[in-house]
GROMACS .gro file of C-alpha atoms in nm:
model
  203
    1MET     CA    1   2.161   3.774  -2.553
    2THR     CA    2   2.035   3.416  -2.580
    3GLU     CA    3   1.712   3.346  -2.398
    4GLU     CA    4   1.728   3.063  -2.146
    5PRO     CA    5   1.535   2.754  -2.266
    6ALA     CA    6   1.183   2.734  -2.124
    7VAL     CA    7   1.241   2.391  -1.972
    8SER     CA    8   1.534   2.512  -1.762
    9ARG     CA    9   1.330   2.809  -1.638
   10ARG     CA   10   1.062   2.586  -1.490
   11ARG     CA   11   1.076   2.572  -1.115
   12LYS     CA   12   1.063   2.222  -0.977
   13LEU     CA   13   0.815   2.181  -0.694
   14THR     CA   14   0.965   2.101  -0.356
   15PRO     CA   15   0.827   1.788  -0.187
   16GLU     CA   16   0.661   2.012   0.071
   17ARG     CA   17   0.488   2.224  -0.194
   18GLU     CA   18   0.380   1.917  -0.391
   19ARG     CA   19   0.230   1.767  -0.075
   20GLU     CA   20   0.052   2.095  -0.003
   21LEU     CA   21  -0.106   2.102  -0.350
   22LEU     CA   22  -0.220   1.741  -0.315
   23HIS     CA   23  -0.376   1.816   0.024
   24VAL     CA   24  -0.562   2.113  -0.123
   25THR     CA   25  -0.689   1.889  -0.402
   26ALA     CA   26  -0.814   1.629  -0.155
   27GLN     CA   27  -0.983   1.897   0.052
   28LEU     CA   28  -1.171   2.032  -0.249
   29VAL     CA   29  -1.276   1.686  -0.369
   30GLY     CA   30  -1.413   1.619  -0.022
   31GLU     CA   31  -1.608   1.945  -0.024
   32VAL     CA   32  -1.765   1.946  -0.370
   33GLY     CA   33  -1.707   1.600  -0.518
   34TYR     CA   34  -1.485   1.484  -0.801
   35GLU     CA   35  -1.704   1.603  -1.087
   36GLN     CA   36  -1.723   1.960  -0.957
   37VAL     CA   37  -1.353   2.005  -0.885
   38THR     CA   38  -1.159   2.205  -1.144
   39MET     CA   39  -0.792   2.272  -1.189
   40ALA     CA   40  -0.870   2.644  -1.163
   41ALA     CA   41  -1.036   2.595  -0.824
   42VAL     CA   42  -0.738   2.400  -0.693
   43ALA     CA   43  -0.499   2.664  -0.825
   44GLN     CA   44  -0.698   2.945  -0.666
   45ARG     CA   45  -0.706   2.783  -0.324
   46ALA     CA   46  -0.344   2.671  -0.341
   47LYS     CA   47  -0.231   3.012  -0.466
   48CYS     CA   48  -0.057   2.879  -0.773
   49SER     CA   49  -0.113   2.890  -1.146
   50THR     CA   50  -0.309   2.629  -1.338
   51ALA     CA   51   0.004   2.594  -1.552
   52THR     CA   52   0.189   2.465  -1.246
   53LEU     CA   53  -0.076   2.199  -1.190
   54TYR     CA   54  -0.085   2.090  -1.554
   55ARG     CA   55   0.293   2.084  -1.576
   56GLN     CA   56   0.317   1.859  -1.272
   57TRP     CA   57   0.012   1.632  -1.318
   58GLU     CA   58  -0.109   1.686  -1.678
   59SER     CA   59  -0.482   1.656  -1.599
   60LYS     CA   60  -0.745   1.671  -1.326
   61PRO     CA   61  -0.785   1.290  -1.309
   62ARG     CA   62  -0.410   1.242  -1.260
   63LEU     CA   63  -0.397   1.518  -0.998
   64VAL     CA   64  -0.690   1.377  -0.799
   65ILE     CA   65  -0.572   1.016  -0.807
   66SER     CA   66  -0.221   1.130  -0.712
   67ALA     CA   67  -0.374   1.313  -0.415
   68TRP     CA   68  -0.560   0.999  -0.312
   69LYS     CA   69  -0.240   0.793  -0.323
   70ALA     CA   70  -0.037   1.058  -0.141
   71LEU     CA   71  -0.281   1.084   0.148
   72SER     CA   72  -0.312   0.706   0.176
   73THR     CA   73   0.064   0.659   0.205
   74GLU     CA   74   0.069   0.921   0.481
   75THR     CA   75  -0.186   0.733   0.693
   76ARG     CA   76  -0.078   0.373   0.639
   77LYS     CA   77   0.217   0.173   0.508
   78ASP     CA   78   0.210   0.039   0.154
   79LEU     CA   79   0.270  -0.317   0.043
   80SER     CA   80   0.632  -0.250  -0.047
   81SER     CA   81   0.711  -0.226   0.325
   82ILE     CA   82   0.585  -0.580   0.395
   83ASP     CA   83   0.859  -0.837   0.448
   84THR     CA   84   0.796  -1.067   0.743
   85GLY     CA   85   1.037  -1.336   0.626
   86SER     CA   86   0.766  -1.587   0.536
   87LEU     CA   87   0.499  -1.618   0.268
   88ARG     CA   88   0.223  -1.673   0.524
   89GLY     CA   89   0.329  -1.370   0.726
   90ASP     CA   90   0.348  -1.150   0.417
   91LEU     CA   91   0.007  -1.256   0.287
   92MET     CA   92  -0.156  -1.204   0.625
   93GLU     CA   93  -0.018  -0.851   0.624
   94VAL     CA   94  -0.159  -0.804   0.275
   95ALA     CA   95  -0.500  -0.928   0.392
   96ARG     CA   96  -0.499  -0.678   0.679
   97PHE     CA   97  -0.383  -0.403   0.445
   98ARG     CA   98  -0.679  -0.447   0.214
   99VAL     CA   99  -0.927  -0.380   0.494
  100ALA     CA  100  -0.722  -0.144   0.707
  101ASP     CA  101  -0.899   0.172   0.816
  102ASP     CA  102  -0.779   0.448   0.589
  103PRO     CA  103  -0.879   0.798   0.698
  104ALA     CA  104  -0.742   0.932   0.369
  105LYS     CA  105  -1.023   0.774   0.168
  106GLU     CA  106  -1.290   0.996   0.325
  107PRO     CA  107  -1.250   1.291   0.084
  108PHE     CA  108  -1.270   1.058  -0.216
  109THR     CA  109  -1.609   0.891  -0.163
  110SER     CA  110  -1.735   1.053  -0.486
  111LEU     CA  111  -1.467   0.882  -0.695
  112PRO     CA  112  -1.605   0.526  -0.736
  113ALA     CA  113  -1.909   0.653  -0.927
  114ALA     CA  114  -1.689   0.867  -1.150
  115ILE     CA  115  -1.447   0.580  -1.213
  116ALA     CA  116  -1.733   0.351  -1.315
  117GLN     CA  117  -1.835   0.595  -1.588
  118ASP     CA  118  -1.494   0.710  -1.711
  119GLU     CA  119  -1.255   0.457  -1.866
  120ALA     CA  120  -0.978   0.718  -1.894
  121LEU     CA  121  -1.003   0.782  -1.521
  122MET     CA  122  -1.000   0.407  -1.456
  123GLU     CA  123  -0.677   0.377  -1.657
  124ILE     CA  124  -0.513   0.637  -1.433
  125VAL     CA  125  -0.640   0.452  -1.125
  126ARG     CA  126  -0.479   0.136  -1.260
  127GLU     CA  127  -0.153   0.316  -1.331
  128ILE     CA  128  -0.119   0.507  -1.003
  129LEU     CA  129  -0.301   0.287  -0.750
  130ILE     CA  130  -0.334  -0.069  -0.879
  131HIS     CA  131  -0.018  -0.144  -1.076
  132PRO     CA  132   0.214  -0.059  -0.783
  133VAL     CA  133   0.014  -0.301  -0.565
  134LEU     CA  134   0.052  -0.575  -0.827
  135ARG     CA  135   0.428  -0.510  -0.845
  136ASP     CA  136   0.455  -0.532  -0.467
  137LEU     CA  137   0.260  -0.861  -0.466
  138ALA     CA  138   0.492  -0.997  -0.735
  139GLN     CA  139   0.790  -0.918  -0.513
  140ILE     CA  140   0.631  -1.107  -0.224
  141PHE     CA  141   0.599  -1.416  -0.442
  142GLU     CA  142   0.950  -1.376  -0.584
  143ARG     CA  143   1.088  -1.380  -0.229
  144ALA     CA  144   0.878  -1.687  -0.147
  145VAL     CA  145   1.012  -1.867  -0.454
  146ALA     CA  146   1.369  -1.772  -0.359
  147ARG     CA  147   1.312  -1.913  -0.008
  148GLY     CA  148   1.177  -2.236  -0.157
  149GLU     CA  149   0.830  -2.193  -0.009
  150ILE     CA  150   0.652  -2.215  -0.345
  151ALA     CA  151   0.742  -2.337  -0.692
  152ALA     CA  152   0.830  -2.073  -0.950
  153GLY     CA  153   0.592  -2.223  -1.206
  154ASN     CA  154   0.288  -2.244  -0.980
  155PRO     CA  155   0.000  -2.102  -1.190
  156VAL     CA  156  -0.176  -1.978  -0.875
  157ILE     CA  157   0.084  -1.700  -0.848
  158GLU     CA  158  -0.075  -1.535  -1.154
  159LEU     CA  159  -0.421  -1.565  -0.994
  160ALA     CA  160  -0.328  -1.450  -0.644
  161ASP     CA  161  -0.421  -1.086  -0.693
  162GLN     CA  162  -0.771  -1.185  -0.807
  163ILE     CA  163  -0.810  -1.432  -0.520
  164LEU     CA  164  -0.726  -1.153  -0.277
  165LEU     CA  165  -0.928  -0.877  -0.443
  166ALA     CA  166  -1.240  -1.072  -0.538
  167PRO     CA  167  -1.373  -1.131  -0.182
  168TRP     CA  168  -1.319  -0.766  -0.095
  169ILE     CA  169  -1.508  -0.646  -0.402
  170ALA     CA  170  -1.781  -0.911  -0.374
  171HIS     CA  171  -1.845  -0.834  -0.007
  172MET     CA  172  -1.888  -0.467  -0.089
  173ILE     CA  173  -2.135  -0.545  -0.369
  174VAL     CA  174  -2.334  -0.815  -0.189
  175HIS     CA  175  -2.336  -0.676   0.165
  176GLY     CA  176  -2.257  -0.310   0.116
  177THR     CA  177  -1.970  -0.319   0.365
  178GLU     CA  178  -1.597  -0.388   0.349
  179ALA     CA  179  -1.475  -0.740   0.408
  180THR     CA  180  -1.361  -0.797   0.765
  181PRO     CA  181  -0.999  -0.874   0.854
  182GLU     CA  182  -1.116  -1.216   0.972
  183LEU     CA  183  -1.266  -1.295   0.631
  184MET     CA  184  -0.957  -1.183   0.440
  185GLU     CA  185  -0.727  -1.378   0.671
  186ALA     CA  186  -0.946  -1.686   0.620
  187ILE     CA  187  -0.916  -1.644   0.242
  188VAL     CA  188  -0.539  -1.645   0.279
  189GLU     CA  189  -0.530  -1.936   0.523
  190LEU     CA  190  -0.791  -2.163   0.365
  191VAL     CA  191  -0.773  -2.079  -0.005
  192LEU     CA  192  -0.462  -1.896  -0.123
  193LEU     CA  193  -0.189  -2.056   0.087
  194PRO     CA  194  -0.304  -2.416   0.025
  195ALA     CA  195  -0.321  -2.348  -0.347
  196LEU     CA  196   0.023  -2.187  -0.355
  197THR     CA  197   0.195  -2.453  -0.149
  198ALA     CA  198   0.022  -2.766  -0.283
  199ARG     CA  199   0.260  -3.025  -0.422
  200PRO     CA  200   0.189  -3.149  -0.778
  201ALA     CA  201   0.009  -3.481  -0.784
  202THR     CA  202   0.230  -3.769  -0.893
  203ALA     CA  203   0.116  -4.005  -1.164
   0.00000   0.00000   0.00000
């Protein structure tokens, strides 16, 4: 009798079970901090094997960052849902998104320090959290180009993510608090939109 291949014997997690494991992960990170969380501890509390966790997420960093993203998308919309029909409307929604209250971030307050010291963890943060945001921003600008609101070759398009992120990061470093919605909206209104919509100077 031929043994069934191992891959086909693996049970795929249901969406409900996957969500449950991610919630357990977030709960543990909130209780003991990122550094102290182990795959074994998550498996014990979730009543699963560590093999299940490694098969699904490969490593603790990928599991924890996936949990962070999953909880965030449960408590607020992501950028892919933004489509107001105008560039200004979309960017204002982006500005509000950056500073929106996010209850899901509470369990993960220990992560920034870990990310600052671990380049491999930072790479996973870029892959799971940052790159999707950049793709969603790119779609916003593609729609604006298609509507004729901005020129396709405008170099500011490539700088827009930094223009939006820099004030948020700088405010946190300088003042120790998140940038206000009013500040982020002003950045859009007074800096980003004028730069994106400016007409080239004629000779």
